[in-house]
PDB file of C-alpha atoms in Angstrom:
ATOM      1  CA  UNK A  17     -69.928-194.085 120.350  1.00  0.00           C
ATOM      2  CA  UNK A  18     -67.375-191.567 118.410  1.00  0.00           C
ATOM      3  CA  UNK A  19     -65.361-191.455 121.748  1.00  0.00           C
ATOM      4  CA  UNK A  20     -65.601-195.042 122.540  1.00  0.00           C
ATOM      5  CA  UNK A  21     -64.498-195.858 118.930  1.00  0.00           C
ATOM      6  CA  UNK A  22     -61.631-192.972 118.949  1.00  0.00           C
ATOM      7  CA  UNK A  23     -59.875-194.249 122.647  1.00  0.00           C
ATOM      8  CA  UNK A  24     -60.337-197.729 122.083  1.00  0.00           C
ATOM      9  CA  UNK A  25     -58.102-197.448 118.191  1.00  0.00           C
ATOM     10  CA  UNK A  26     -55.688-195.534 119.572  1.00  0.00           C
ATOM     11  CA  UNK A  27     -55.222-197.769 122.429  1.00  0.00           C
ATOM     12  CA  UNK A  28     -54.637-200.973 120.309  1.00  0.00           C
ATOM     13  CA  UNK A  29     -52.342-198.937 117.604  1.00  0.00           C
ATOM     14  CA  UNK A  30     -50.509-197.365 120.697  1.00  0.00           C
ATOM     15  CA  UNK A  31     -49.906-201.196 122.116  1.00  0.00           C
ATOM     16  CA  UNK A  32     -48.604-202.074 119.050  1.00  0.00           C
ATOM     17  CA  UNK A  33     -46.353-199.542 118.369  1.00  0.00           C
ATOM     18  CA  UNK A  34     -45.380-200.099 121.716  1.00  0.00           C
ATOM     19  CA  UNK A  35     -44.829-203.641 121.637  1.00  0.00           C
ATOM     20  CA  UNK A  36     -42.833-203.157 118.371  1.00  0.00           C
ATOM     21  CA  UNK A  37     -40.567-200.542 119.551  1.00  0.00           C
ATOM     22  CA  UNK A  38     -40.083-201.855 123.803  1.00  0.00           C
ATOM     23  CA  UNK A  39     -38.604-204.926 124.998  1.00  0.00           C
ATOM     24  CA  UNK A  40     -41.500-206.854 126.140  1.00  0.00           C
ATOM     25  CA  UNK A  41     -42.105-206.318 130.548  1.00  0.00           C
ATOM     26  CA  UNK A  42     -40.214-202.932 130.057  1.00  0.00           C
ATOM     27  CA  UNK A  43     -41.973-200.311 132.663  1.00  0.00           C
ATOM     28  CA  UNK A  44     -42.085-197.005 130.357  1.00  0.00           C
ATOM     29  CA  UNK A  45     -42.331-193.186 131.651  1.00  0.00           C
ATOM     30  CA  UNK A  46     -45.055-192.020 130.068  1.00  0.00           C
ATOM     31  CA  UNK A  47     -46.234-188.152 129.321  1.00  0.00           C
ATOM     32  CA  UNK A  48     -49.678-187.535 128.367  1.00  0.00           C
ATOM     33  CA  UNK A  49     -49.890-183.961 127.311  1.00  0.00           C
ATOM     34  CA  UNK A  50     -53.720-182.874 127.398  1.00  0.00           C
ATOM     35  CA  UNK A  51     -54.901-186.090 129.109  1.00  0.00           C
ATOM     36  CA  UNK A  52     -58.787-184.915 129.851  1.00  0.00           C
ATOM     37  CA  UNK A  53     -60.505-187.628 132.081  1.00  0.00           C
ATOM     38  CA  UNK A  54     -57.356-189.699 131.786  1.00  0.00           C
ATOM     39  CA  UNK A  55     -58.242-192.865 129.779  1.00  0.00           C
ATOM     40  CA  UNK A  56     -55.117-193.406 128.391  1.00  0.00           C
ATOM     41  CA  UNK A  57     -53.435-192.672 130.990  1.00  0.00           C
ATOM     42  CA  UNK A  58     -54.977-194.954 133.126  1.00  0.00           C
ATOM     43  CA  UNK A  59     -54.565-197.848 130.441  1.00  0.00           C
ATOM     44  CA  UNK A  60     -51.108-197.565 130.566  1.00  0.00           C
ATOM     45  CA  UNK A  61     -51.210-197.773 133.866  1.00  0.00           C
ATOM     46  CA  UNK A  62     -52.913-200.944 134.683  1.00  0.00           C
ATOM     47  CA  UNK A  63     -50.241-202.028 131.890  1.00  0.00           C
ATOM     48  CA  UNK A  64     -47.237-201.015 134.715  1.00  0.00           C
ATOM     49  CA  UNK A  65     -45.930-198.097 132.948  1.00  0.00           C
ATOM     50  CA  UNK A  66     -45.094-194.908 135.584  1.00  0.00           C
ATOM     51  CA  UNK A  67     -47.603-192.080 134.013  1.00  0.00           C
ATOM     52  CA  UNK A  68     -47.065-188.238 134.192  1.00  0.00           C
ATOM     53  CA  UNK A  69     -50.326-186.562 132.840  1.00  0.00           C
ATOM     54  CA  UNK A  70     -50.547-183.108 132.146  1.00  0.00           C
ATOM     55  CA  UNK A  71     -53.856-180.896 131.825  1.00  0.00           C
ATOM     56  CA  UNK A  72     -54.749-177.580 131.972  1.00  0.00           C
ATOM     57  CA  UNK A  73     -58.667-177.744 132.087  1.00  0.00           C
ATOM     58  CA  UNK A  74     -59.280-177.755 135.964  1.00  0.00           C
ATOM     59  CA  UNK A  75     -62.789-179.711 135.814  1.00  0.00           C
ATOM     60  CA  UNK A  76     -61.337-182.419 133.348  1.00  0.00           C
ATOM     61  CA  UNK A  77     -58.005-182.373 135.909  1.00  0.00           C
ATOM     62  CA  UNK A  78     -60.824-183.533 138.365  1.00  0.00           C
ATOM     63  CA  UNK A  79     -62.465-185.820 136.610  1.00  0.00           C
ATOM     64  CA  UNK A  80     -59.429-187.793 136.322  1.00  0.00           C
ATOM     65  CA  UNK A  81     -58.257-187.368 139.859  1.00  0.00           C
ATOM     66  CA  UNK A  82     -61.547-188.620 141.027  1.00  0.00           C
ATOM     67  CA  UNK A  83     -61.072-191.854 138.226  1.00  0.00           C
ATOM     68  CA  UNK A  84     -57.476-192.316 139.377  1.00  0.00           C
ATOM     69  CA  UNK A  85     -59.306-192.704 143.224  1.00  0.00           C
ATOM     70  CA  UNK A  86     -61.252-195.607 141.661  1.00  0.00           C
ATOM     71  CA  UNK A  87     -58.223-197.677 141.116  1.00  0.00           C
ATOM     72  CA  UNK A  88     -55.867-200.101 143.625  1.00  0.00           C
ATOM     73  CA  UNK A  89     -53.058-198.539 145.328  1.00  0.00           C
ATOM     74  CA  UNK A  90     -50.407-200.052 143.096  1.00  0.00           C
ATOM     75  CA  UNK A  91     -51.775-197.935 139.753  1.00  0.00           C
ATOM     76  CA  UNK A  92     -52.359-194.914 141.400  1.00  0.00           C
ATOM     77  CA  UNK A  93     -48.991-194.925 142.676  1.00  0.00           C
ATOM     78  CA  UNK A  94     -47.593-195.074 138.854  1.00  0.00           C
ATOM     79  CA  UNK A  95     -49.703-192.395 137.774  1.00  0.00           C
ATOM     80  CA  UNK A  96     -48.695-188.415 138.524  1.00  0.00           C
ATOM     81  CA  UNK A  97     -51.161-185.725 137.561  1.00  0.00           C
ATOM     82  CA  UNK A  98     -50.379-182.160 137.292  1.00  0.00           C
ATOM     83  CA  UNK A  99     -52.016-179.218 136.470  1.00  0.00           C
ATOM     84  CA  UNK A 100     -50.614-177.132 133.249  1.00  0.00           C
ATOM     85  CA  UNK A 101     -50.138-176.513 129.570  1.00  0.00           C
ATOM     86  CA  UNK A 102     -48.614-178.429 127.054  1.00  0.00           C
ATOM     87  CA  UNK A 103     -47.091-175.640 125.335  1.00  0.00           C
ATOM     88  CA  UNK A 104     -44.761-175.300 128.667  1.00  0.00           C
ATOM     89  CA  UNK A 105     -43.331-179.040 129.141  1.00  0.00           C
ATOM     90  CA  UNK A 106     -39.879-177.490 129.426  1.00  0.00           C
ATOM     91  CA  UNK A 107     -40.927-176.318 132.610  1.00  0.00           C
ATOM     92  CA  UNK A 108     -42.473-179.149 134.283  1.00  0.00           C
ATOM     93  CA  UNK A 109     -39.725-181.601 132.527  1.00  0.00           C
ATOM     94  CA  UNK A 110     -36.128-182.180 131.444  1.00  0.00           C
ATOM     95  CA  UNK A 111     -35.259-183.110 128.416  1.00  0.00           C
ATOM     96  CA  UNK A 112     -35.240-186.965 127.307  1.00  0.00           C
ATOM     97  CA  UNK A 113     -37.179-187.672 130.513  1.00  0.00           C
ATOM     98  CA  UNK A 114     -40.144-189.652 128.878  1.00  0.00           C
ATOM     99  CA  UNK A 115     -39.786-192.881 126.406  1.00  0.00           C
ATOM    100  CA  UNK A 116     -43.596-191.894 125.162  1.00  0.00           C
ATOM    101  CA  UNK A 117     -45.144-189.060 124.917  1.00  0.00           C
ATOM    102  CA  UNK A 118     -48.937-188.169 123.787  1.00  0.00           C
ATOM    103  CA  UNK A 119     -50.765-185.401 122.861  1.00  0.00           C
ATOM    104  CA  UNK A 120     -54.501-186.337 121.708  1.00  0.00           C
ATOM    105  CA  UNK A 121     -57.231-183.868 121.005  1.00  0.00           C
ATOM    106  CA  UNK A 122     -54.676-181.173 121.864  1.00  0.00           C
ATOM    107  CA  UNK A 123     -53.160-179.648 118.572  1.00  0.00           C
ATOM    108  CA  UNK A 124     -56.422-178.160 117.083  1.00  0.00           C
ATOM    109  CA  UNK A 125     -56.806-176.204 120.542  1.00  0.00           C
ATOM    110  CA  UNK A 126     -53.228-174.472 119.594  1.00  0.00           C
ATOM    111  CA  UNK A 127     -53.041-171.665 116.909  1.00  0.00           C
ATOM    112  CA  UNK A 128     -48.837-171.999 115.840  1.00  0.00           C
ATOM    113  CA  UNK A 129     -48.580-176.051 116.486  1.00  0.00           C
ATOM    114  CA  UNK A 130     -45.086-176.408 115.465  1.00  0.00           C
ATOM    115  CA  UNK A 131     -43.483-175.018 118.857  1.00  0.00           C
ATOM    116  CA  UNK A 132     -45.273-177.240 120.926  1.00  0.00           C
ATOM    117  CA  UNK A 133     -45.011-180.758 118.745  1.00  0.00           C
ATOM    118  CA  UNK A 134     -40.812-179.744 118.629  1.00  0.00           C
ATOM    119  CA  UNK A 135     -41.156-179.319 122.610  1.00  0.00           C
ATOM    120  CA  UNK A 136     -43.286-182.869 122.827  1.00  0.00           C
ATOM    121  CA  UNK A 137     -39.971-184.147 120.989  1.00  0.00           C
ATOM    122  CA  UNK A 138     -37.586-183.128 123.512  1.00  0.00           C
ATOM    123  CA  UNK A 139     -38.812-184.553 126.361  1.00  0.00           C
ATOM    124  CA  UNK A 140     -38.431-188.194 124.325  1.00  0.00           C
ATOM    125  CA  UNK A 141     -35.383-190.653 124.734  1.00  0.00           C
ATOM    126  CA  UNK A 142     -33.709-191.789 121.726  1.00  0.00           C
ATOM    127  CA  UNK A 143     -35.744-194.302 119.988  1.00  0.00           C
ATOM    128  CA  UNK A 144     -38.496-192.843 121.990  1.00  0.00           C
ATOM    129  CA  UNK A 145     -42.604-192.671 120.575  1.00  0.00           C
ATOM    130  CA  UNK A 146     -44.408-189.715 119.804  1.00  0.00           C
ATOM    131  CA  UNK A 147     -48.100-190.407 119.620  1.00  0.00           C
ATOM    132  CA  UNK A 148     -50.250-187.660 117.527  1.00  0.00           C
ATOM    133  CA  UNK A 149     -53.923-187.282 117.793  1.00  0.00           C
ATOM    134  CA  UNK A 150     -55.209-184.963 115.246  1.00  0.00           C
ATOM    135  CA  UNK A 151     -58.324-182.896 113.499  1.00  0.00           C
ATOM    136  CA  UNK A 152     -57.863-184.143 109.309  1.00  0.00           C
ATOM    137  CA  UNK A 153     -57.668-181.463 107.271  1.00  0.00           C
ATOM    138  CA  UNK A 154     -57.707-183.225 104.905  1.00  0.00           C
ATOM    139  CA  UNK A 155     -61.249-183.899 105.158  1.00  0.00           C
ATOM    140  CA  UNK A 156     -62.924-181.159 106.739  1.00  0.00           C
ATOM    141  CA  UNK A 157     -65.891-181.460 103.928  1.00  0.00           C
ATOM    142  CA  UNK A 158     -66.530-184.895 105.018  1.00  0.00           C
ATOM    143  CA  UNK A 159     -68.670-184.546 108.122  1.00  0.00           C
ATOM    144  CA  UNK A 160     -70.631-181.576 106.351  1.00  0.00           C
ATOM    145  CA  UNK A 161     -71.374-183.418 103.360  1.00  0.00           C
ATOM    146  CA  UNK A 162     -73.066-186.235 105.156  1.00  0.00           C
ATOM    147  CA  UNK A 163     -75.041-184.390 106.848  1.00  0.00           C
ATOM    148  CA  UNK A 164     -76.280-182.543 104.059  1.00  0.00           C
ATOM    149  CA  UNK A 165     -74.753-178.852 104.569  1.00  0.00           C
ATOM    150  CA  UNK A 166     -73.649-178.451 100.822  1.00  0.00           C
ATOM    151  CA  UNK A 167     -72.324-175.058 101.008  1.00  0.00           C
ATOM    152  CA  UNK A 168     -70.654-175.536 104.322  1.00  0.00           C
ATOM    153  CA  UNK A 169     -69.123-178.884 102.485  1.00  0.00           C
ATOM    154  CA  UNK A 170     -68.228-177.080  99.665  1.00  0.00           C
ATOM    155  CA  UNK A 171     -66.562-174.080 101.962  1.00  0.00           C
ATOM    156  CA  UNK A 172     -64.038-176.821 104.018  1.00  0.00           C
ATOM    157  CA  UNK A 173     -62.108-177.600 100.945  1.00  0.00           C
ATOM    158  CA  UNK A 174     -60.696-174.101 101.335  1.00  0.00           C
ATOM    159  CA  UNK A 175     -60.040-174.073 105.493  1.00  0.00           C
ATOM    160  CA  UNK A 176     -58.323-175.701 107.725  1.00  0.00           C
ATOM    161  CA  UNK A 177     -60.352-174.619 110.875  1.00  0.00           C
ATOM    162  CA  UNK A 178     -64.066-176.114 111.447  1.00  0.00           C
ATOM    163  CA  UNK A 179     -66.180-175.660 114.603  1.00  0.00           C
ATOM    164  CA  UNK A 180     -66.381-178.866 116.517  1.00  0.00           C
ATOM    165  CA  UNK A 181     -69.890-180.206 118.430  1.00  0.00           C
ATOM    166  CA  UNK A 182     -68.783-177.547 121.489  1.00  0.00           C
ATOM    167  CA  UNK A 183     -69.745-174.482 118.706  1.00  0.00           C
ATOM    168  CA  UNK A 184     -65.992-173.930 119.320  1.00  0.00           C
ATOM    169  CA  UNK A 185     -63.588-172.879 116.435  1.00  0.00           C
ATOM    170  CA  UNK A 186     -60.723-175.140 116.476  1.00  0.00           C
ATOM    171  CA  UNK A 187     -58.094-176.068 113.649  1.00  0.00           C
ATOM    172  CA  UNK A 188     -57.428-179.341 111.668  1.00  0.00           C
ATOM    173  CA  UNK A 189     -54.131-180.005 110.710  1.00  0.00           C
ATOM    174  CA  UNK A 190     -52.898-181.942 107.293  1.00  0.00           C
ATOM    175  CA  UNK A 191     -50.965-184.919 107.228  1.00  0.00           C
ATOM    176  CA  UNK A 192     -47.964-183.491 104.921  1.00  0.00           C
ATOM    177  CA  UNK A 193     -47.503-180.930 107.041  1.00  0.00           C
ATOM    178  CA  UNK A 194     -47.262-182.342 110.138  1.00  0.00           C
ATOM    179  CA  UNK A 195     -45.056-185.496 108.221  1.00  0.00           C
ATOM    180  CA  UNK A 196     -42.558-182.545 107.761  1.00  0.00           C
ATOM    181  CA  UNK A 197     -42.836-180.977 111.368  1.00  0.00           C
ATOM    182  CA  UNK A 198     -42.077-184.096 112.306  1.00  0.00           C
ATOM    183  CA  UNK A 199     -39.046-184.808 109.658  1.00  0.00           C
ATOM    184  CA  UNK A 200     -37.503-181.196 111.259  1.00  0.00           C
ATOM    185  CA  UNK A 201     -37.765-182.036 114.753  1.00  0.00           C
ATOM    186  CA  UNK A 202     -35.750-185.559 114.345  1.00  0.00           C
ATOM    187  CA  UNK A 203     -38.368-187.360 114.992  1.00  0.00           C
ATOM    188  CA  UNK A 204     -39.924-188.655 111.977  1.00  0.00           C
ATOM    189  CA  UNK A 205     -43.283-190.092 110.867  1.00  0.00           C
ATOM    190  CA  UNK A 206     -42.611-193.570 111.612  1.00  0.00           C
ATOM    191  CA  UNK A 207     -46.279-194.776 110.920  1.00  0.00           C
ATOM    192  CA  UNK A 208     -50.085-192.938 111.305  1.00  0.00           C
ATOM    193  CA  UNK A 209     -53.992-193.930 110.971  1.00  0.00           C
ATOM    194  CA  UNK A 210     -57.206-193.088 110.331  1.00  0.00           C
ATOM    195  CA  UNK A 211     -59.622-193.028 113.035  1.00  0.00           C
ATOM    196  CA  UNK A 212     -63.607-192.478 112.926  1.00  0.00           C
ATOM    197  CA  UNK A 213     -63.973-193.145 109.133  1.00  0.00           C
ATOM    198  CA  UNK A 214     -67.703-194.550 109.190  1.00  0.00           C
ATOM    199  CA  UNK A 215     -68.842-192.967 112.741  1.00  0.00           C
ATOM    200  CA  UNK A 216     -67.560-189.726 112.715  1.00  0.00           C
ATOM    201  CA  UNK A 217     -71.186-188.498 111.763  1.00  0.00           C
ATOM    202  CA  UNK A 218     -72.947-190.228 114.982  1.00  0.00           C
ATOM    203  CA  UNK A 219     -74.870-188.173 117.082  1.00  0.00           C
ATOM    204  CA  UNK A 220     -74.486-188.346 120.880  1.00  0.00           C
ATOM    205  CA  UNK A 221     -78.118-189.664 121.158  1.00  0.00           C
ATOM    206  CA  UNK A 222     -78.012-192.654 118.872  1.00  0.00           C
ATOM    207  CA  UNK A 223     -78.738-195.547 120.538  1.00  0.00           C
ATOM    208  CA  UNK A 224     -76.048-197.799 122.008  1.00  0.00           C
ATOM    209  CA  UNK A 225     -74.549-200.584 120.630  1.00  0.00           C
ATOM    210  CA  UNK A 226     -74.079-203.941 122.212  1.00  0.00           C
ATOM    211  CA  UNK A 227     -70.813-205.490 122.194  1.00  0.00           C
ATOM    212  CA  UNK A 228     -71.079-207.363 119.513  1.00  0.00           C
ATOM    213  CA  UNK A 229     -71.920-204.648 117.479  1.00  0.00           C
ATOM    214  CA  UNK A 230     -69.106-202.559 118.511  1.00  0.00           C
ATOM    215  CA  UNK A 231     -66.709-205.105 118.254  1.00  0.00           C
ATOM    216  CA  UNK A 232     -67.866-204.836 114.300  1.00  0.00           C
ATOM    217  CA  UNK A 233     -67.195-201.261 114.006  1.00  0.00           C
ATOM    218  CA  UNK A 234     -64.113-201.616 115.459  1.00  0.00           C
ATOM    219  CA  UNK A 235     -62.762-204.060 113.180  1.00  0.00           C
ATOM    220  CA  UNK A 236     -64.327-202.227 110.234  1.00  0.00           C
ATOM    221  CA  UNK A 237     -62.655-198.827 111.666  1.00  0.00           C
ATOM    222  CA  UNK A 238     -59.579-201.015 112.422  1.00  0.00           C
ATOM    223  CA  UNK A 239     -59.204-202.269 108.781  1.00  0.00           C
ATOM    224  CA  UNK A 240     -60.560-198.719 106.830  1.00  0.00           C
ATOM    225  CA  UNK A 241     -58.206-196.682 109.586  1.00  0.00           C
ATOM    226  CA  UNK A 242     -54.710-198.675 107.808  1.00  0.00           C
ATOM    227  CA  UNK A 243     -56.077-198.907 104.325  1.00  0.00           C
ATOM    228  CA  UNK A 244     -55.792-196.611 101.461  1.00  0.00           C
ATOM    229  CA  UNK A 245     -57.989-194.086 100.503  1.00  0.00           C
ATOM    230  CA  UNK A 246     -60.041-194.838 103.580  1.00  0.00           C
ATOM    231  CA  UNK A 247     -57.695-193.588 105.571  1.00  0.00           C
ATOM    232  CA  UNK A 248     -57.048-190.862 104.120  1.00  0.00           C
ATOM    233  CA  UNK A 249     -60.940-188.874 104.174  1.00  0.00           C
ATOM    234  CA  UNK A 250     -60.895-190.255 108.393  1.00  0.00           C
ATOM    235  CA  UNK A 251     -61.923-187.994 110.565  1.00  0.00           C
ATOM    236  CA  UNK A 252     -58.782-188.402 112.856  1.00  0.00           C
ATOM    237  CA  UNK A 253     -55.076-188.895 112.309  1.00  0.00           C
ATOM    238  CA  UNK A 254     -53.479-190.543 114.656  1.00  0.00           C
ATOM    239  CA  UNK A 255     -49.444-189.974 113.681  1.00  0.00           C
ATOM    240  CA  UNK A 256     -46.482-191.699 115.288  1.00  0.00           C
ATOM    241  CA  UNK A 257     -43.183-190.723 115.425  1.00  0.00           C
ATOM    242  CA  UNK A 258     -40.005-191.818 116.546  1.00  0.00           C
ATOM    243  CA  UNK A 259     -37.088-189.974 118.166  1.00  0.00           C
ATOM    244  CA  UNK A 260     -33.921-190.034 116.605  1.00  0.00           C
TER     245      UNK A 260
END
């Protein structure tokens, strides 16, 4: 349910921003940085826009080759997959080639962030959208708390790296920071969310919901993920800048 909840947010808050920023019926070029099994990608897609996703993990490349197979001829012709890192788009890419750009679930994999987010910037048009999926530092104690590790609660305050449900170590990232990043790389925080305020804490084996149900955690998640302090302790930032 945490991944369900997670793509389907930052789908609707990427259609907005999208809507508010595009003429409506403009195609886009698209670059998803670190697309995994390519759900966004595809999404955008189906929606017309011409796709470029990038991924270095071969066996999540793959997976989204073989989901890209699934679909008619006319989206898998809009949709380009290649194999690399998203530390080197300047060498798959030219500058100002892309009017959005994501990176989700990519910055806690990188140790020195700031590189790569001022290389996701170039490859943006003017006026174009950067879309930001990131680990809350903010909040690190959260998750530990409910679950009833005090001293590992207590010990997050003072880190910004965790180990995620993988047993990896990984990094979280805080939202002033990453508001300035953005400020020095001309393309400034033009809006951001929480995501995964309430569900954060489910485990992989709790039992499904029907739709109904989820359609009620979404709209809870929906309305905590833009409202103060809720946001704000969320599990997830999703950030949005714009190119200037």
């Amino acid at each position: 349910m945490r991944d369900t909840v997670s793509q389907e947010l930052v789908a609707r808050r990427l259609d907005e921003q999208i809507s508010a920023r595009f003429p409506v019926g403009r195609r886009l070029a698209v670059l998803d940085v670190g697309m995994g099994r390519g759900a966004q990608a595809l999404r955008l897609a189906r929606a017309g826009h011409k796709v470029t996703g990038l991924e270095s993990d071969r066996d999540m490349l793959a997976a989204a080759r073989e989901a890209l197979a699934g679909e008619p001829e006319g989206i898998r012709e809009r949709v380009r997959m290649i194999e690399g890192d998203g530390t080197e788009t300047g060498v798959h890419f030219l500058p100002g080639s892309f009017d959005v750009v994501l990176c989700h679930g990519v910055l806690m994999h990188v140790q020195e962030p700031d590189a790569m987010v001022a290389g996701l910037a170039r490859m943006l048009a003017p006026g174009g959208l950067l879309s930001l999926l990131v680990r809350n530092a903010d909040a690190l104690a959260m998750r530990s708390g409910l679950a009833g590790d005090w001293a590992g609660a207590l010990a997050a305050f003072d880190s910004d790296t965790y180990t995620n449900r993988l047993g990896l170590p990984v990094r979280a990232d805080r939202l002033g920071a990453l508001k300035a990043t953005l400020a020095g790389i001309a393309a400034p925080l033009h809006a951001w969310y929480g995501v995964r305020i309430f569900t954060d804490h489910v485990e992989d084996d709790e039992a499904e919901l029907s739709a109904e149900q989820l359609e009620r955690v979404l709209a809870l998640e929906d309305r905590a993920g833009r409202t103060d302090p809720y946001r704000q302790v969320a599990a997830l930032l999703h950030l949005c800048g714009v190119r200037g």
